[in-house]
mmCIF file of C-alpha atoms in Angstrom:
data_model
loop_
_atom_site.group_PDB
_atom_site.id
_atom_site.type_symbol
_atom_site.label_atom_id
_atom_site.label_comp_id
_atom_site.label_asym_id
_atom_site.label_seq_id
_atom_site.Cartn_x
_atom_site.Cartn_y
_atom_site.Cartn_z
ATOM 1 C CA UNK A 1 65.235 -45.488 69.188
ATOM 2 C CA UNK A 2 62.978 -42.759 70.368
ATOM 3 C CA UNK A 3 62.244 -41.964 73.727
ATOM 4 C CA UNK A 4 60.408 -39.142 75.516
ATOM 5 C CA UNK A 5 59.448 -39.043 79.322
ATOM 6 C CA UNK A 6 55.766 -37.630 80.106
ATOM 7 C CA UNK A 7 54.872 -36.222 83.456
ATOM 8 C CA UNK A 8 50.969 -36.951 83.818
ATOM 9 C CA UNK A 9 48.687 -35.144 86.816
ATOM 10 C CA UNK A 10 45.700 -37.505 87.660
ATOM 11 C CA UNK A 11 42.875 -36.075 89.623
ATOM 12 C CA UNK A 12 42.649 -39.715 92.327
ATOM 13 C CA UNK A 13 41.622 -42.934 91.658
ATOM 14 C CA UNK A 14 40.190 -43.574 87.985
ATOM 15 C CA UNK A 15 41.488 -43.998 83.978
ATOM 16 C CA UNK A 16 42.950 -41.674 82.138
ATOM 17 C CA UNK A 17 43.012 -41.985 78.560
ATOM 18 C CA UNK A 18 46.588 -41.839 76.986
ATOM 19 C CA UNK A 19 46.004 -43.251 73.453
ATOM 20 C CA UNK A 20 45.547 -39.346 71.255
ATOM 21 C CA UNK A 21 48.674 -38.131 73.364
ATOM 22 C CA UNK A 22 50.562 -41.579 72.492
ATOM 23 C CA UNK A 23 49.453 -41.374 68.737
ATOM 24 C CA UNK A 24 50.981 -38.294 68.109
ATOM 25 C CA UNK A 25 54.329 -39.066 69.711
ATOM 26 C CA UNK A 26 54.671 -42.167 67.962
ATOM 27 C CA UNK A 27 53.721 -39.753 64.808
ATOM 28 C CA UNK A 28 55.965 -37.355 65.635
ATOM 29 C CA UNK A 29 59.116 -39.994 65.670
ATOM 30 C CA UNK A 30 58.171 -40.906 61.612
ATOM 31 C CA UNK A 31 58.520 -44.907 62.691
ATOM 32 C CA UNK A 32 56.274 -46.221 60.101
ATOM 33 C CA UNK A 33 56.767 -49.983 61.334
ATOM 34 C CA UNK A 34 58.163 -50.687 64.727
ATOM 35 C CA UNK A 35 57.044 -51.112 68.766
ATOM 36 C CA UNK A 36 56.588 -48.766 71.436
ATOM 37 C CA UNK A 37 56.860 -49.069 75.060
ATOM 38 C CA UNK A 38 55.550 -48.088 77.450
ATOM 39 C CA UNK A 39 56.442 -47.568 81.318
ATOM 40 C CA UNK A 40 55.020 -46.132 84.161
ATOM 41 C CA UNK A 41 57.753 -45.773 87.326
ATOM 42 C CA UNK A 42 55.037 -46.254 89.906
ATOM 43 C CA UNK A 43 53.613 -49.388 92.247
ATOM 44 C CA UNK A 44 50.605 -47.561 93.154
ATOM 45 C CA UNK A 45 49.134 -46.908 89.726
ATOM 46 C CA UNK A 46 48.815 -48.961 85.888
ATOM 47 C CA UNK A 47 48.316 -49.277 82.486
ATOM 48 C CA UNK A 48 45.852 -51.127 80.807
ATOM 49 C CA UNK A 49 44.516 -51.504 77.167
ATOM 50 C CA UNK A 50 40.750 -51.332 78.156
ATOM 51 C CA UNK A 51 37.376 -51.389 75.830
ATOM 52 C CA UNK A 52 37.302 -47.558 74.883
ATOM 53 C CA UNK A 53 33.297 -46.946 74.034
ATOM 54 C CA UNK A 54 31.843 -47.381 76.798
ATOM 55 C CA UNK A 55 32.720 -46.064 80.405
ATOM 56 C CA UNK A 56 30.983 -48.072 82.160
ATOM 57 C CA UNK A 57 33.691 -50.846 81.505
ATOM 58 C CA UNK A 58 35.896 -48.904 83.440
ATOM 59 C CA UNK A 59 32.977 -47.653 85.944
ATOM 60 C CA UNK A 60 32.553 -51.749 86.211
ATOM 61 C CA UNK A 61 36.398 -52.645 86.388
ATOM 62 C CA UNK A 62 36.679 -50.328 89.291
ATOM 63 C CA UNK A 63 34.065 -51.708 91.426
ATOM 64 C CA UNK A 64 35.463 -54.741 90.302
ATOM 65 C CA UNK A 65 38.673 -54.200 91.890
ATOM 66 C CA UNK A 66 37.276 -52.328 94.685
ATOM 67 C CA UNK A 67 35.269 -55.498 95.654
ATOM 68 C CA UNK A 68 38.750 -57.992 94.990
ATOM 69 C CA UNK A 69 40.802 -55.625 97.200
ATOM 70 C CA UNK A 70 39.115 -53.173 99.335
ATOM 71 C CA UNK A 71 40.061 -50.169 100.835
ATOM 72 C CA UNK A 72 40.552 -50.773 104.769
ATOM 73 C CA UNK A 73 40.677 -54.514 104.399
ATOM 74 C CA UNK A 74 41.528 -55.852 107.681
ATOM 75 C CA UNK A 75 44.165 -58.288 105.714
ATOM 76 C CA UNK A 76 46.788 -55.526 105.194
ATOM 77 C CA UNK A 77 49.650 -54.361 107.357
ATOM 78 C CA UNK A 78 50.643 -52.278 105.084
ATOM 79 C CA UNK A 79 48.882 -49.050 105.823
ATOM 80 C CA UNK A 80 51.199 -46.164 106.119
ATOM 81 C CA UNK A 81 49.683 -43.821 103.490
ATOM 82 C CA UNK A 82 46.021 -44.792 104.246
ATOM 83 C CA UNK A 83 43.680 -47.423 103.494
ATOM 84 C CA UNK A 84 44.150 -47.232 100.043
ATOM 85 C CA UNK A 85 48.001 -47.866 100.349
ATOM 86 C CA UNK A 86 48.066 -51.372 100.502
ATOM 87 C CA UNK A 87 45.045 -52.517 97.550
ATOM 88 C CA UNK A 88 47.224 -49.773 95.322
ATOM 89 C CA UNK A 89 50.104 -52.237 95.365
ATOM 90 C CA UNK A 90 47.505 -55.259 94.624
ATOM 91 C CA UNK A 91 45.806 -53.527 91.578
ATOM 92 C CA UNK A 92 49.127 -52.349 89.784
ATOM 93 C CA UNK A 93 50.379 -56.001 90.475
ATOM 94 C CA UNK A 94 47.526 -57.567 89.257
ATOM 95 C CA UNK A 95 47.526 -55.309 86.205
ATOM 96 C CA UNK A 96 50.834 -53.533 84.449
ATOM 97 C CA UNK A 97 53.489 -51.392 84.353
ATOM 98 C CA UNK A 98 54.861 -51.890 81.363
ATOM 99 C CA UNK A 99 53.254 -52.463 78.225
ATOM 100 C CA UNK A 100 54.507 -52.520 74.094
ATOM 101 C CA UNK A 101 52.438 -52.178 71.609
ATOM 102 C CA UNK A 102 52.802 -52.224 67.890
ATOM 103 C CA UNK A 103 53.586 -49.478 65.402
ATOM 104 C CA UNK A 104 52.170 -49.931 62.265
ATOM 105 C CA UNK A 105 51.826 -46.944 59.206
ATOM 106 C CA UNK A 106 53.370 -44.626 61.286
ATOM 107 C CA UNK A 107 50.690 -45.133 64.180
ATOM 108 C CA UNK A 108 50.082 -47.246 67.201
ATOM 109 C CA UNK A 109 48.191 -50.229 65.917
ATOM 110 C CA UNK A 110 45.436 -50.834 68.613
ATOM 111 C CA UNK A 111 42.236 -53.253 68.423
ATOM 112 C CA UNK A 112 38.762 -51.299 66.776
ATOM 113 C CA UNK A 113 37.356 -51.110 70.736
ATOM 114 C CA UNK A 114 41.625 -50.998 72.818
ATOM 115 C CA UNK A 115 42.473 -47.301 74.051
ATOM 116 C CA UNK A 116 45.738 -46.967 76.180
ATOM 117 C CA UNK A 117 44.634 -45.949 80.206
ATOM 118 C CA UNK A 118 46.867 -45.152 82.856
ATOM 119 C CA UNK A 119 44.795 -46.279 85.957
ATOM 120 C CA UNK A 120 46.018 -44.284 89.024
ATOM 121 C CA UNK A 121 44.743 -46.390 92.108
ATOM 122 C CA UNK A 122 45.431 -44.109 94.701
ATOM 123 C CA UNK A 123 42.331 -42.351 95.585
ATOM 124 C CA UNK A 124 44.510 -38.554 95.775
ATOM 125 C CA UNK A 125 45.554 -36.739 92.820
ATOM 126 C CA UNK A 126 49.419 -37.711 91.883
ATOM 127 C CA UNK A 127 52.197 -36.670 89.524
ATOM 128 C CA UNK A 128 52.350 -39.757 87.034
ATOM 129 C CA UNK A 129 55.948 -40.135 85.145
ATOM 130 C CA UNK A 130 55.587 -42.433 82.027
ATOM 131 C CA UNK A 131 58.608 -43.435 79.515
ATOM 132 C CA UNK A 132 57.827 -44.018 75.822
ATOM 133 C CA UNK A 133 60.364 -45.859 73.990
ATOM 134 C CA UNK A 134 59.491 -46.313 70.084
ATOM 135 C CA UNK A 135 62.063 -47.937 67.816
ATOM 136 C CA UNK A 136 61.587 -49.243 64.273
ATOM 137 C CA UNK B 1 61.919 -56.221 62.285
ATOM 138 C CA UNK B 2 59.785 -59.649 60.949
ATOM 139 C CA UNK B 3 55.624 -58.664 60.602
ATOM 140 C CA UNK B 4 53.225 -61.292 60.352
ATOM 141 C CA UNK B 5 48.928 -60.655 61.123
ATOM 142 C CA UNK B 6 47.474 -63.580 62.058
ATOM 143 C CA UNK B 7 43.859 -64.179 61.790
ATOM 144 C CA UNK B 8 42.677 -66.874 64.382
ATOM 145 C CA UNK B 9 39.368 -68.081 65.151
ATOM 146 C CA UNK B 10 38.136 -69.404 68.256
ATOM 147 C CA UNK B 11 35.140 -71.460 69.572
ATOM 148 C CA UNK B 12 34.170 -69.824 71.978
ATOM 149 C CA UNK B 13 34.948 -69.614 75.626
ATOM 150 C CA UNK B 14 38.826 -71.643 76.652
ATOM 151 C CA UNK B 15 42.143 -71.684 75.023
ATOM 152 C CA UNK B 16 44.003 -72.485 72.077
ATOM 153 C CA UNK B 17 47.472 -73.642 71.670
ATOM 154 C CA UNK B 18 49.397 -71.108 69.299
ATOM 155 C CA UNK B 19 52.618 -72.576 70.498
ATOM 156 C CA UNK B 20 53.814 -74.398 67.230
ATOM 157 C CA UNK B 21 52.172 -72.407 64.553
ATOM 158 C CA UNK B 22 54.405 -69.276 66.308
ATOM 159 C CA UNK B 23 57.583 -71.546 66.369
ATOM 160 C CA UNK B 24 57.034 -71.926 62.602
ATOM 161 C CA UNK B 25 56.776 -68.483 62.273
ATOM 162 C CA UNK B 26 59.853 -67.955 63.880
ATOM 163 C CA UNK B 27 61.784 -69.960 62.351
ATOM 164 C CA UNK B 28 60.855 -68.835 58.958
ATOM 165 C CA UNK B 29 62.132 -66.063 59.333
ATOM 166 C CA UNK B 30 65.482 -66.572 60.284
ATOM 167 C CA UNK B 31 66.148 -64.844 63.206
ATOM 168 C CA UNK B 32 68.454 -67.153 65.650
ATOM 169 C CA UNK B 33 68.707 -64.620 68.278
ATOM 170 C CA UNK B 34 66.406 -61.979 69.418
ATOM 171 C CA UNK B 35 62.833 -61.462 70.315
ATOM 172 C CA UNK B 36 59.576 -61.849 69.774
ATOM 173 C CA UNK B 37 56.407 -59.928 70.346
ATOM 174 C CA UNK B 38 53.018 -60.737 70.534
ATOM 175 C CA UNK B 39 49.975 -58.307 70.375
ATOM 176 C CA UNK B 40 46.522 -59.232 70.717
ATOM 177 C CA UNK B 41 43.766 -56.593 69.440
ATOM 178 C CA UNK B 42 41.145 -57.292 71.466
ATOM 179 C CA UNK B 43 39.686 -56.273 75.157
ATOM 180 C CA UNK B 44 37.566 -59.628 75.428
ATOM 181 C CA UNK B 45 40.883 -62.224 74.634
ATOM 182 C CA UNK B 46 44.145 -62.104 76.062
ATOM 183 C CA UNK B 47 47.178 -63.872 75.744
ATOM 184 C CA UNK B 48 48.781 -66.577 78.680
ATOM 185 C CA UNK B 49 51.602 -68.587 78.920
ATOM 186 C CA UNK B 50 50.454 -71.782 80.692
ATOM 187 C CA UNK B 51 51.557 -75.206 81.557
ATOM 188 C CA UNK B 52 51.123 -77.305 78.814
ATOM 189 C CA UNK B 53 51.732 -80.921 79.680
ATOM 190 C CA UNK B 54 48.209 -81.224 81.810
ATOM 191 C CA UNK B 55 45.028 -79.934 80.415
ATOM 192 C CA UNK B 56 43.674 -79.795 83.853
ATOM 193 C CA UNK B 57 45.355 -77.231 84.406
ATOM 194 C CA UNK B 58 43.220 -74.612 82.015
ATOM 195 C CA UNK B 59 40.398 -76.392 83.294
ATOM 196 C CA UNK B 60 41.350 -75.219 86.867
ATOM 197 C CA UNK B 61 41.952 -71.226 85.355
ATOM 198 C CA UNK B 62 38.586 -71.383 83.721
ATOM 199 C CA UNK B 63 36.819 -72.300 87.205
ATOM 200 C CA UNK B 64 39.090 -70.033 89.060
ATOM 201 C CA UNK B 65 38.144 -67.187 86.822
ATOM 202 C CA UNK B 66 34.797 -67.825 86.268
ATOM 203 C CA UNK B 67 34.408 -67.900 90.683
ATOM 204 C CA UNK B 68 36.754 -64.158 90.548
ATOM 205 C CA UNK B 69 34.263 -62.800 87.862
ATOM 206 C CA UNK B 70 31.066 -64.761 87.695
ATOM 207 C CA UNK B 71 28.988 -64.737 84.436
ATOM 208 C CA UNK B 72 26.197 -62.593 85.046
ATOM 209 C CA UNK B 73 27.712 -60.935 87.978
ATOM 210 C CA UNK B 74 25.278 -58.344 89.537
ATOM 211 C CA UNK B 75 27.827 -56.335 90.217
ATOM 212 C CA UNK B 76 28.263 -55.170 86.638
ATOM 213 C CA UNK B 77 26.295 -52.577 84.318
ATOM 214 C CA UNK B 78 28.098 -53.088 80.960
ATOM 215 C CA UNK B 79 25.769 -55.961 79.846
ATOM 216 C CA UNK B 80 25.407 -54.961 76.456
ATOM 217 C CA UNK B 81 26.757 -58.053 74.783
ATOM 218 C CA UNK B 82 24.980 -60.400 77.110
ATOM 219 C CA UNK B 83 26.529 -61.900 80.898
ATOM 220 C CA UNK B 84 29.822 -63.080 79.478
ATOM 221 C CA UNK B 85 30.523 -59.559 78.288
ATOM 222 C CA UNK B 86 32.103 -57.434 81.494
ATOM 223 C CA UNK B 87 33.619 -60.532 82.876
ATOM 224 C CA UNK B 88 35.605 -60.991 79.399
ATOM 225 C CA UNK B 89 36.931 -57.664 79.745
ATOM 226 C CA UNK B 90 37.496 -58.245 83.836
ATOM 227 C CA UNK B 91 39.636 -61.316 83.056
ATOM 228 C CA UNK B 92 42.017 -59.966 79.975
ATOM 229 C CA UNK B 93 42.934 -56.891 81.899
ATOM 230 C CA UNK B 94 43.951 -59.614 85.032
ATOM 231 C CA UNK B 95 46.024 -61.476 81.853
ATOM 232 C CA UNK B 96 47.692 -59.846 78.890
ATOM 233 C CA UNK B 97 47.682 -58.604 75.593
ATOM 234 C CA UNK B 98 51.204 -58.411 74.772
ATOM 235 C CA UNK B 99 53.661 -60.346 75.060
ATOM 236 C CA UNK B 100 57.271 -60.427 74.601
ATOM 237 C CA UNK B 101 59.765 -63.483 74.200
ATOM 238 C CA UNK B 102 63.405 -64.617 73.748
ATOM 239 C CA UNK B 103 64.345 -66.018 70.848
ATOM 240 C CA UNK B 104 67.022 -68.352 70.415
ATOM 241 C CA UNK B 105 69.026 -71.153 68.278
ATOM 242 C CA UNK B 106 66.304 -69.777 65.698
ATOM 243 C CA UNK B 107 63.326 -70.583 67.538
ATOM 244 C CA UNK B 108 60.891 -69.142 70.662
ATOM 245 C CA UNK B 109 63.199 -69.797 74.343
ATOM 246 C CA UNK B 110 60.440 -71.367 76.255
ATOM 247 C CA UNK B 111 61.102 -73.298 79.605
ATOM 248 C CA UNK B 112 59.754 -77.131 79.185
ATOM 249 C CA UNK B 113 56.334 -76.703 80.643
ATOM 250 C CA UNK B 114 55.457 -73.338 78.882
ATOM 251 C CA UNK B 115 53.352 -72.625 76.282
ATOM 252 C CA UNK B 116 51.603 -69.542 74.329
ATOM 253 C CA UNK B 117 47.826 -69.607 74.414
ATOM 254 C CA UNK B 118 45.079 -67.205 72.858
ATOM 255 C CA UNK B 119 42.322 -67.703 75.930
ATOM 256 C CA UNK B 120 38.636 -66.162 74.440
ATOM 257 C CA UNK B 121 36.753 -65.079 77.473
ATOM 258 C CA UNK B 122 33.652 -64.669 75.500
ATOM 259 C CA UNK B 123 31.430 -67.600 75.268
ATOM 260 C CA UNK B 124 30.456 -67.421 71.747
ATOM 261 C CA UNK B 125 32.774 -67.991 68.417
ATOM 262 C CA UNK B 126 35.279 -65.270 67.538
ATOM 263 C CA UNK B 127 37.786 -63.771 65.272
ATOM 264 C CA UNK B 128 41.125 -62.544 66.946
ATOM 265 C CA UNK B 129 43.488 -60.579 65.305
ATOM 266 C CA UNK B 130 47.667 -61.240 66.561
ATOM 267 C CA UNK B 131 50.458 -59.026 65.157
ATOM 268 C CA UNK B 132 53.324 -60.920 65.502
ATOM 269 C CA UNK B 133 56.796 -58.846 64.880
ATOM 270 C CA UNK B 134 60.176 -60.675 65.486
ATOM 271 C CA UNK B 135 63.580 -59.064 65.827
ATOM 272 C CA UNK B 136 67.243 -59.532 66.053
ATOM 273 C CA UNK C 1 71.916 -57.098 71.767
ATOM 274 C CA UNK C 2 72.823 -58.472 74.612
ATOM 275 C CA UNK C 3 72.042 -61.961 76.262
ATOM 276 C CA UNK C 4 72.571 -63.349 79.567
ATOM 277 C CA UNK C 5 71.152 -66.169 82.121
ATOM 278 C CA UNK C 6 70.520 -66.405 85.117
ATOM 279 C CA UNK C 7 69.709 -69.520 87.703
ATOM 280 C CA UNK C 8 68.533 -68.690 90.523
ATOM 281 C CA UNK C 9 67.545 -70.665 93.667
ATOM 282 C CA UNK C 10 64.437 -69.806 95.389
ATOM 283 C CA UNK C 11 64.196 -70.872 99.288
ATOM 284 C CA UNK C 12 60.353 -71.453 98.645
ATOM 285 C CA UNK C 13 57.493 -69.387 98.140
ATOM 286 C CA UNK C 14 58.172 -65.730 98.447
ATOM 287 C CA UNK C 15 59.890 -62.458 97.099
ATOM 288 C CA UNK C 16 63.733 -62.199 96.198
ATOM 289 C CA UNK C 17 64.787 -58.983 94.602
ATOM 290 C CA UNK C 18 66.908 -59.173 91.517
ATOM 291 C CA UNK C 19 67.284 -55.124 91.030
ATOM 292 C CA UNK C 20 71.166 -54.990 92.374
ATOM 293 C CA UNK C 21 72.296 -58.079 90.251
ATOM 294 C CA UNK C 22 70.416 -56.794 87.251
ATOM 295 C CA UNK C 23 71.465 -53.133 87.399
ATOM 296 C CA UNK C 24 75.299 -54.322 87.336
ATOM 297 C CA UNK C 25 74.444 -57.026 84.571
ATOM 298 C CA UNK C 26 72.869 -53.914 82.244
ATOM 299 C CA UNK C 27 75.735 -51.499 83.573
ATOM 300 C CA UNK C 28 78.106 -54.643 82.033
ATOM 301 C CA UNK C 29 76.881 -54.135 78.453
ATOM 302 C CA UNK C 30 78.021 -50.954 78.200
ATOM 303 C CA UNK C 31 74.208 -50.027 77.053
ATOM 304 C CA UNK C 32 73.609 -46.354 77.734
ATOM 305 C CA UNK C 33 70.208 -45.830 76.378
ATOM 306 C CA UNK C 34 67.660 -48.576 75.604
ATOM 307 C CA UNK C 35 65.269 -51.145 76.424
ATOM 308 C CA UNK C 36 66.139 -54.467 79.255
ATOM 309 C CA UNK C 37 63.711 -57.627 78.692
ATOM 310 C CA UNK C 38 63.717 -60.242 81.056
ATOM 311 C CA UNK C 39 61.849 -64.020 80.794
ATOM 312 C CA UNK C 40 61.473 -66.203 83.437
ATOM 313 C CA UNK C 41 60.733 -69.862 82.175
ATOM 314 C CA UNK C 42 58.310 -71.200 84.467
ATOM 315 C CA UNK C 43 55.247 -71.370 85.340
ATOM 316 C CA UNK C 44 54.781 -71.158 88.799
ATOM 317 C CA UNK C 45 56.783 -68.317 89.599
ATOM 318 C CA UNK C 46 56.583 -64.920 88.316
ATOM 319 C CA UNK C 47 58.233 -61.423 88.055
ATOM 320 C CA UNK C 48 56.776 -58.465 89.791
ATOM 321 C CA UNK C 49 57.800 -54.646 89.947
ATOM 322 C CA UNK C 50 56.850 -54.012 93.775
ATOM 323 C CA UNK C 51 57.414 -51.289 96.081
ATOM 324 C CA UNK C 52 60.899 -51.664 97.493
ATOM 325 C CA UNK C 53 61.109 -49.777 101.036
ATOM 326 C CA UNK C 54 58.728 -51.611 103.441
ATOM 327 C CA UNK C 55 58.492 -55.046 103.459
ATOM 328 C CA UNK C 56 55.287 -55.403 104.744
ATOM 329 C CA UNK C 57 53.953 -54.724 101.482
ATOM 330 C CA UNK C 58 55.347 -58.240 99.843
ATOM 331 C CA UNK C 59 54.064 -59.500 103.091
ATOM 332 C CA UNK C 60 50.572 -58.181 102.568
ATOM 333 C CA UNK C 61 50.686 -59.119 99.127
ATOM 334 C CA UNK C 62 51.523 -62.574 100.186
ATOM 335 C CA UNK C 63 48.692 -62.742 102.228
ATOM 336 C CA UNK C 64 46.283 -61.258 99.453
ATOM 337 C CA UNK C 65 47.310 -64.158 96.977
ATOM 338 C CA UNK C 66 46.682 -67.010 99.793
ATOM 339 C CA UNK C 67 43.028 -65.550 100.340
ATOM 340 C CA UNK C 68 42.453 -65.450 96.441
ATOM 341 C CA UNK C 69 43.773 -68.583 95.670
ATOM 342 C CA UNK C 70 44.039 -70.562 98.559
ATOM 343 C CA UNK C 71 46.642 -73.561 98.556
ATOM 344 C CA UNK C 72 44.835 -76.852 98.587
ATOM 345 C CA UNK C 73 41.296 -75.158 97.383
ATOM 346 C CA UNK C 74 38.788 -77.849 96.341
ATOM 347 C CA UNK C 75 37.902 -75.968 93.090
ATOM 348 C CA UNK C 76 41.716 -77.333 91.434
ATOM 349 C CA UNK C 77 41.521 -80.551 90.054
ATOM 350 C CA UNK C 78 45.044 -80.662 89.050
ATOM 351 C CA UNK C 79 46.651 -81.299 92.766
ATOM 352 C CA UNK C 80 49.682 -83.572 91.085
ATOM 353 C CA UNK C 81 52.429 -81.792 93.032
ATOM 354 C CA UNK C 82 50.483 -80.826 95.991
ATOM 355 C CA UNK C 83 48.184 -78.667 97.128
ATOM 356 C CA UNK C 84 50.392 -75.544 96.250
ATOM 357 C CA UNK C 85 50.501 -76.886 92.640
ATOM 358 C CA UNK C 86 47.265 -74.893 91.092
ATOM 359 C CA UNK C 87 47.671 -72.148 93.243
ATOM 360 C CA UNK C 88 51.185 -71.371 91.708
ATOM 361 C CA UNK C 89 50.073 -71.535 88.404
ATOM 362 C CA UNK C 90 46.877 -69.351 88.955
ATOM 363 C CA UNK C 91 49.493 -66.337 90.800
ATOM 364 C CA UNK C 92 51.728 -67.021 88.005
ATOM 365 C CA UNK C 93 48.743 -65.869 85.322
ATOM 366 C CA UNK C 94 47.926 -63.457 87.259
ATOM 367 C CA UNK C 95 51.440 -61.639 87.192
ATOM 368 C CA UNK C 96 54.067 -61.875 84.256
ATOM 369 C CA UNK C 97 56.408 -63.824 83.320
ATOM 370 C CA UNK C 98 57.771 -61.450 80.915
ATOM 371 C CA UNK C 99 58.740 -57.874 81.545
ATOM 372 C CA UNK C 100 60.741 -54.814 79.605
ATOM 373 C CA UNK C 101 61.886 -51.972 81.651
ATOM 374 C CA UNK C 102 63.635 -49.142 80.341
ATOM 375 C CA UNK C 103 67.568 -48.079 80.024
ATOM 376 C CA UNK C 104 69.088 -45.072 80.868
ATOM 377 C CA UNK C 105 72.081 -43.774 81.585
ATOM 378 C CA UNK C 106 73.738 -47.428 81.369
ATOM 379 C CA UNK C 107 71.069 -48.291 84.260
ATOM 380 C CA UNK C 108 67.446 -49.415 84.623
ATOM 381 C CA UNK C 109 65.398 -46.515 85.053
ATOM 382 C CA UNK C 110 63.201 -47.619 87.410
ATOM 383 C CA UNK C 111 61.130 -45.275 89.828
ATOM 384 C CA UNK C 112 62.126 -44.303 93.071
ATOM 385 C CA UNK C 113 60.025 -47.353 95.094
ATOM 386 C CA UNK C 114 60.138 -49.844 91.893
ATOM 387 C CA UNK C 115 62.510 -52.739 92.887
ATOM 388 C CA UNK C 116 62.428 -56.383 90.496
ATOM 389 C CA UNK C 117 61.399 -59.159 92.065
ATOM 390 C CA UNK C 118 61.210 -62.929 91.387
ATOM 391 C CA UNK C 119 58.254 -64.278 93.126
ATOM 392 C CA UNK C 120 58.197 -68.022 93.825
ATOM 393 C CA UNK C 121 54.415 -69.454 94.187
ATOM 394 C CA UNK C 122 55.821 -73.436 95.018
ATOM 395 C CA UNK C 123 56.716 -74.037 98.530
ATOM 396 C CA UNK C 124 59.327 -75.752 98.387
ATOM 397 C CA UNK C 125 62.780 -74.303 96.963
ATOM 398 C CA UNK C 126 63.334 -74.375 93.290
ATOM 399 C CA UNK C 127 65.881 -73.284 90.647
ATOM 400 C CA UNK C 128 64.661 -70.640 88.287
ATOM 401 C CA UNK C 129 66.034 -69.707 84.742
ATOM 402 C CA UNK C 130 65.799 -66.111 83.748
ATOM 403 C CA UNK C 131 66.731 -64.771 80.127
ATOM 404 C CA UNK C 132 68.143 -60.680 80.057
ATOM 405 C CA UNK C 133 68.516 -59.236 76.849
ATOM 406 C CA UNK C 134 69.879 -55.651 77.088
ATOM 407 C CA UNK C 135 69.210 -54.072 73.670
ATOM 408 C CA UNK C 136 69.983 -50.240 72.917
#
């Protein structure tokens, strides 16, 4: 079982692509078949295997969301770090925190169009910390 | 660590069982206690474990979806693929790709109203690619 | 690997956190480093990772389900247990029922505001079975 911790800046609300940096870990282990897993030790930001050739899937999931749980909505209490606090929490719930994939010939073995985002939902940068776990 | 690629096709929009053909799986290989993971490589399909006794229930997730992220849905620019195509990706990241479950006595732990369906969100005929890997 | 259930009661629709109980089951095993997965086997109540300090954010998140999927909405067909029936099963799909969170130092390694949560969609109470399998 191999596990390294990764400390990720994001620059505010948005995706951040993960799956190059993930490849080479998983490389870098020599698993040739096995899982890795992935999680992020935050409530106010995800992961998500999302379509990875076009950004305006991710231009379209975030207006998406942004339209499901706005910013300011009147609903939330919750509103200590701004009015993006509270639909943070929503979005990671309604996505994921944790996620395992599969290792195949010594690399992650994603889906022709799946690339590995971290989704930060906070609209601020933040300091990300993500654990990858790969065991085979 | 158990492998097995399984090529499934669907017919279009709704879901399909996999429940059986997986506890097959399982038990072929001979693992009584452990667990087993599911991975689906595609951004327009996901993986749910539903109720399975009353098929009114997918019925009522299909509506429910369809109202959250309309067909055709002005709101998005990724049309490429035709009205179905941002909404499939808008409903698998609110599902799951991945899956992991308990195994035990030799086969998949379900409770008595669960089971494992492959849901295509696109409404035309596809081919979906599942790694399953087992372990114990 | 390790193996354990749980049953736990539920007072009716809402949040109970499971972090303590699970941190001294994983601290039991003797685990150091390694992976925890836990299955809940139902499906109208789910598992969340949710900010742990203020509970206005379970609250608010609470409130945010109701709106989306409202009990008693005329859109569900399947009302058979009530008009809370559909709208469990839609939150349940729209969370997990399975979840893997990392191990180490013989503890969960969860973030700083990540607590575990079992979140009951039915109204009334209900008895829940969870499967933990520590493996490391």
């Amino acid at each position: 079982m191999h596990r390294e911790i990764l400390s990720l800046g994001t620059p505010g609300r948005g995706t951040t692509e993960l799956t190059g940096r993930l490849q080479s870990l998983v490389a870098a282990t020599g698993v040739e078949v096995g899982l890795c897993h992935l999680f992020l030790h935050h409530t106010s930001a995800s992961l998500i295997l999302c379509e990875n050739a076009d950004p305006t899937v991710r231009r379209d999931l975030e207006v998406f969301f942004a339209r499901l749980a706005p910013d300011g909505d009147p609903l939330f209490h919750h509103t200590a770090e701004g009015p993006d606090d509270m639909p943070a929490h929503v979005r990671t719930v309604l996505t994921q925190n944790a996620l395992t994939l599969p290792v195949s010939g010594g690399r992650l073995d994603l889906g022709t169009w799946q690339g590995v985002y971290l989704w930060e939902h906070r609209t601020g940068p933040h300091r990300r910390r993500l654990t990858v776990t790969v065991s085979g």
